[in-house]
Amino acid sequence: RHRIMEMTGLPARDLRMLDPLLSYPSTILGRDRAIVVNLEHVRAIVTAAEVLVRDPSNPRLRPFLQELHARLALPDAVTTNPATDGGDDQGNVPISGSAKIPPFEFKVLEVCLEHTSKCMETETSVLESEAYPALDELTTKVSTSNLDDVRQIKNRLVQLSGRVQKVRDDIEHLLDDDTDMCEMYLTRKLAFQGVNNESSVNVDSNKHAFPDHDHDHEKEEEDRGGDTASSHGSSACVKHVEELEMLLEAYFVEFDGTLNKLCHVCHISFYSLLVIGLMLC
């Protein structure tokens, strides 16, 4: 745990969130050097170069891990030469025209969201397939057994709806805050850090080249230059979050659609139970 904290810069509370023995609601957090993903049984730490998955021996994670390996093994580009085509300030290299290679962290995040969305959609379909026949049976024959079946299905629907809504609301929260989305651009932040480090080296070289230069004036210029670079990096980061925004919006629609299906079945179950209860009264 201490090694992971040193490597990723994450506090202990974020690692506790990924403990499979503890029950934490689903969430996605952008930190300085990592993204913390806690989506149902998918619990991972994503950096700009690697992904650490908690409890990889879990059988439920096998499809996720297979898809993750397959997605990351895909070549980023076939004909692009980074040495000649160059990259942008996000650490992305254009494939052709305006197309871009998504940074590593977004590839992993997309697999996490896709897997969670499919799992929840599958659970919703199973409950739908159980709910409608149970409701038909209840309306045909009112009995204690049929009532219990519908109540149990309704309880499962409510629980699943809460889980889906938590993921949907967390994505919506990220979409509403450009700063939160900016924190998740790990590759871009590394690129800015590299530029700033290079600038610092140049400043140090100038100090040695001109020893008689006024140190106070030089320090003032250095500070001003550092502030300018930092503000430029922050403003550029906040302005250019379209790539992540499009990714999150796509899965927001997916989870919102699943939630609407669940709410529809929940309402039918609720009104059916209400009508049956009035009839029995």
Short mmCIF file of N, CA and C in Angstrom, two decimals, residues 12-84:
data_model
loop_
_atom_site.label_atom_id
_atom_site.label_comp_id
_atom_site.label_asym_id
_atom_site.label_seq_id
_atom_site.Cartn_x
_atom_site.Cartn_y
_atom_site.Cartn_z
N ALA A 12 -4.28 7.71 1.65
CA ALA A 12 -4.75 6.42 2.13
C ALA A 12 -6.26 6.28 1.99
N ARG A 13 -7.00 7.37 2.11
CA ARG A 13 -8.46 7.28 2.02
C ARG A 13 -8.92 6.84 0.64
N ASP A 14 -8.15 7.21 -0.41
CA ASP A 14 -8.51 6.77 -1.76
C ASP A 14 -8.26 5.28 -1.93
N LEU A 15 -7.23 4.76 -1.30
CA LEU A 15 -6.96 3.33 -1.38
C LEU A 15 -8.00 2.53 -0.60
N ARG A 16 -8.48 3.08 0.50
CA ARG A 16 -9.54 2.40 1.24
C ARG A 16 -10.80 2.25 0.40
N MET A 17 -11.04 3.24 -0.46
CA MET A 17 -12.20 3.21 -1.34
C MET A 17 -12.18 2.00 -2.28
N LEU A 18 -10.98 1.49 -2.55
CA LEU A 18 -10.83 0.38 -3.48
C LEU A 18 -10.78 -0.97 -2.77
N ASP A 19 -10.90 -0.98 -1.47
CA ASP A 19 -10.85 -2.23 -0.71
C ASP A 19 -12.14 -3.02 -0.97
N PRO A 20 -12.04 -4.24 -1.52
CA PRO A 20 -13.25 -5.02 -1.82
C PRO A 20 -14.02 -5.42 -0.57
N LEU A 21 -13.39 -5.38 0.60
CA LEU A 21 -14.07 -5.74 1.84
C LEU A 21 -14.90 -4.59 2.40
N LEU A 22 -14.68 -3.38 1.87
CA LEU A 22 -15.43 -2.21 2.32
C LEU A 22 -16.45 -1.80 1.27
N SER A 23 -17.57 -1.30 1.74
CA SER A 23 -18.65 -0.92 0.81
C SER A 23 -18.62 0.59 0.59
N TYR A 24 -18.12 0.99 -0.58
CA TYR A 24 -18.10 2.40 -0.96
C TYR A 24 -18.95 2.57 -2.22
N PRO A 25 -19.70 3.66 -2.32
CA PRO A 25 -20.49 3.88 -3.55
C PRO A 25 -19.60 4.12 -4.75
N SER A 26 -20.14 3.85 -5.92
CA SER A 26 -19.37 4.03 -7.15
C SER A 26 -18.96 5.49 -7.32
N THR A 27 -17.73 5.68 -7.78
CA THR A 27 -17.24 7.04 -8.02
C THR A 27 -16.02 7.01 -8.91
N ILE A 28 -15.74 8.15 -9.55
CA ILE A 28 -14.54 8.33 -10.37
C ILE A 28 -13.88 9.62 -9.89
N LEU A 29 -12.61 9.53 -9.49
CA LEU A 29 -11.92 10.69 -8.94
C LEU A 29 -10.65 10.98 -9.74
N GLY A 30 -10.46 12.23 -10.10
CA GLY A 30 -9.23 12.65 -10.76
C GLY A 30 -8.27 13.24 -9.74
N ARG A 31 -7.08 12.67 -9.64
CA ARG A 31 -6.06 13.16 -8.73
C ARG A 31 -4.88 13.70 -9.53
N ASP A 32 -3.84 14.15 -8.83
CA ASP A 32 -2.71 14.79 -9.49
C ASP A 32 -2.00 13.86 -10.47
N ARG A 33 -1.78 12.61 -10.06
CA ARG A 33 -1.03 11.68 -10.91
C ARG A 33 -1.80 10.40 -11.23
N ALA A 34 -3.06 10.33 -10.84
CA ALA A 34 -3.81 9.10 -11.07
C ALA A 34 -5.31 9.37 -11.09
N ILE A 35 -6.03 8.43 -11.67
CA ILE A 35 -7.49 8.44 -11.64
C ILE A 35 -7.93 7.23 -10.82
N VAL A 36 -8.79 7.47 -9.84
CA VAL A 36 -9.31 6.39 -9.00
C VAL A 36 -10.68 6.00 -9.55
N VAL A 37 -10.81 4.73 -9.93
CA VAL A 37 -12.05 4.22 -10.50
C VAL A 37 -12.65 3.19 -9.55
N ASN A 38 -13.85 3.47 -9.08
CA ASN A 38 -14.59 2.53 -8.24
C ASN A 38 -15.99 2.41 -8.84
N LEU A 39 -16.14 1.46 -9.76
CA LEU A 39 -17.41 1.24 -10.45
C LEU A 39 -17.84 -0.20 -10.23
N GLU A 40 -18.78 -0.38 -9.28
CA GLU A 40 -19.24 -1.72 -8.96
C GLU A 40 -18.08 -2.60 -8.54
N HIS A 41 -17.83 -3.71 -9.27
CA HIS A 41 -16.72 -4.59 -8.93
C HIS A 41 -15.43 -4.20 -9.62
N VAL A 42 -15.46 -3.17 -10.48
CA VAL A 42 -14.25 -2.69 -11.14
C VAL A 42 -13.62 -1.61 -10.25
N ARG A 43 -12.49 -1.95 -9.66
CA ARG A 43 -11.79 -1.02 -8.78
C ARG A 43 -10.35 -0.94 -9.25
N ALA A 44 -9.95 0.25 -9.69
CA ALA A 44 -8.64 0.37 -10.32
C ALA A 44 -8.03 1.74 -10.09
N ILE A 45 -6.70 1.78 -10.20
CA ILE A 45 -5.94 3.02 -10.18
C ILE A 45 -5.30 3.16 -11.55
N VAL A 46 -5.57 4.28 -12.21
CA VAL A 46 -5.08 4.50 -13.57
C VAL A 46 -4.09 5.65 -13.56
N THR A 47 -2.90 5.42 -14.06
CA THR A 47 -1.92 6.49 -14.24
C THR A 47 -1.78 6.76 -15.73
N ALA A 48 -0.84 7.61 -16.10
CA ALA A 48 -0.63 7.93 -17.51
C ALA A 48 0.05 6.79 -18.27
N ALA A 49 0.53 5.78 -17.54
CA ALA A 49 1.28 4.71 -18.21
C ALA A 49 0.85 3.31 -17.82
N GLU A 50 0.10 3.15 -16.74
CA GLU A 50 -0.28 1.81 -16.31
C GLU A 50 -1.59 1.84 -15.54
N VAL A 51 -2.16 0.65 -15.36
CA VAL A 51 -3.40 0.53 -14.61
C VAL A 51 -3.23 -0.59 -13.59
N LEU A 52 -3.60 -0.31 -12.34
CA LEU A 52 -3.54 -1.28 -11.26
C LEU A 52 -4.96 -1.69 -10.91
N VAL A 53 -5.29 -2.96 -11.08
CA VAL A 53 -6.64 -3.46 -10.85
C VAL A 53 -6.68 -4.21 -9.53
N ARG A 54 -7.64 -3.84 -8.69
CA ARG A 54 -7.78 -4.50 -7.39
C ARG A 54 -8.55 -5.80 -7.56
N ASP A 55 -8.11 -6.83 -6.85
CA ASP A 55 -8.76 -8.14 -6.84
C ASP A 55 -8.90 -8.73 -8.25
N PRO A 56 -7.80 -8.85 -9.01
CA PRO A 56 -7.89 -9.35 -10.38
C PRO A 56 -8.32 -10.81 -10.48
N SER A 57 -8.23 -11.57 -9.38
CA SER A 57 -8.64 -12.98 -9.41
C SER A 57 -10.16 -13.15 -9.33
N ASN A 58 -10.88 -12.07 -9.10
CA ASN A 58 -12.34 -12.12 -9.04
C ASN A 58 -12.90 -12.60 -10.38
N PRO A 59 -13.69 -13.69 -10.39
CA PRO A 59 -14.23 -14.20 -11.66
C PRO A 59 -15.06 -13.18 -12.42
N ARG A 60 -15.71 -12.27 -11.70
CA ARG A 60 -16.54 -11.26 -12.37
C ARG A 60 -15.70 -10.29 -13.18
N LEU A 61 -14.40 -10.21 -12.85
CA LEU A 61 -13.52 -9.28 -13.56
C LEU A 61 -12.88 -9.89 -14.81
N ARG A 62 -13.07 -11.20 -15.03
CA ARG A 62 -12.40 -11.84 -16.16
C ARG A 62 -12.77 -11.19 -17.50
N PRO A 63 -14.06 -10.95 -17.80
CA PRO A 63 -14.38 -10.28 -19.08
C PRO A 63 -13.78 -8.88 -19.18
N PHE A 64 -13.77 -8.17 -18.05
CA PHE A 64 -13.19 -6.83 -18.04
C PHE A 64 -11.70 -6.86 -18.35
N LEU A 65 -10.98 -7.77 -17.70
CA LEU A 65 -9.54 -7.86 -17.91
C LEU A 65 -9.21 -8.30 -19.33
N GLN A 66 -10.00 -9.21 -19.88
CA GLN A 66 -9.78 -9.64 -21.26
C GLN A 66 -9.98 -8.48 -22.23
N GLU A 67 -11.04 -7.71 -22.02
CA GLU A 67 -11.30 -6.57 -22.90
C GLU A 67 -10.24 -5.49 -22.72
N LEU A 68 -9.78 -5.30 -21.50
CA LEU A 68 -8.75 -4.30 -21.24
C LEU A 68 -7.45 -4.67 -21.94
N HIS A 69 -7.04 -5.92 -21.83
CA HIS A 69 -5.82 -6.37 -22.51
C HIS A 69 -5.96 -6.21 -24.03
N ALA A 70 -7.12 -6.59 -24.55
CA ALA A 70 -7.33 -6.51 -26.00
C ALA A 70 -7.32 -5.06 -26.48
N ARG A 71 -7.95 -4.17 -25.71
CA ARG A 71 -8.02 -2.76 -26.13
C ARG A 71 -6.65 -2.09 -26.07
N LEU A 72 -5.89 -2.39 -25.04
CA LEU A 72 -4.57 -1.76 -24.90
C LEU A 72 -3.55 -2.36 -25.87
N ALA A 73 -3.84 -3.56 -26.36
CA ALA A 73 -2.91 -4.19 -27.30
C ALA A 73 -3.09 -3.68 -28.72
N LEU A 74 -4.20 -2.96 -28.97
CA LEU A 74 -4.44 -2.43 -30.31
C LEU A 74 -3.39 -1.38 -30.65
N PRO A 75 -2.89 -1.36 -31.90
CA PRO A 75 -1.92 -0.32 -32.28
C PRO A 75 -2.60 1.04 -32.33
N ASP A 76 -1.87 2.06 -31.87
CA ASP A 76 -2.43 3.41 -31.87
C ASP A 76 -2.54 3.96 -33.27
N ALA A 77 -1.56 3.69 -34.11
CA ALA A 77 -1.58 4.21 -35.47
C ALA A 77 -0.72 3.31 -36.34
N VAL A 78 -1.04 3.29 -37.64
CA VAL A 78 -0.32 2.42 -38.57
C VAL A 78 0.68 3.22 -39.39
N THR A 79 0.26 4.39 -39.84
CA THR A 79 1.10 5.14 -40.77
C THR A 79 1.68 6.41 -40.17
N THR A 80 1.28 6.73 -38.96
CA THR A 80 1.73 7.99 -38.36
C THR A 80 3.17 7.87 -37.88
N ASN A 81 3.95 8.90 -38.15
CA ASN A 81 5.31 8.97 -37.64
C ASN A 81 5.38 10.11 -36.65
N PRO A 82 5.40 9.82 -35.34
CA PRO A 82 5.39 10.89 -34.33
C PRO A 82 6.53 11.88 -34.49
N ALA A 83 7.66 11.42 -35.05
CA ALA A 83 8.81 12.31 -35.18
C ALA A 83 8.54 13.41 -36.19
N THR A 84 7.70 13.11 -37.18
CA THR A 84 7.42 14.11 -38.21
C THR A 84 6.08 14.79 -38.01
#
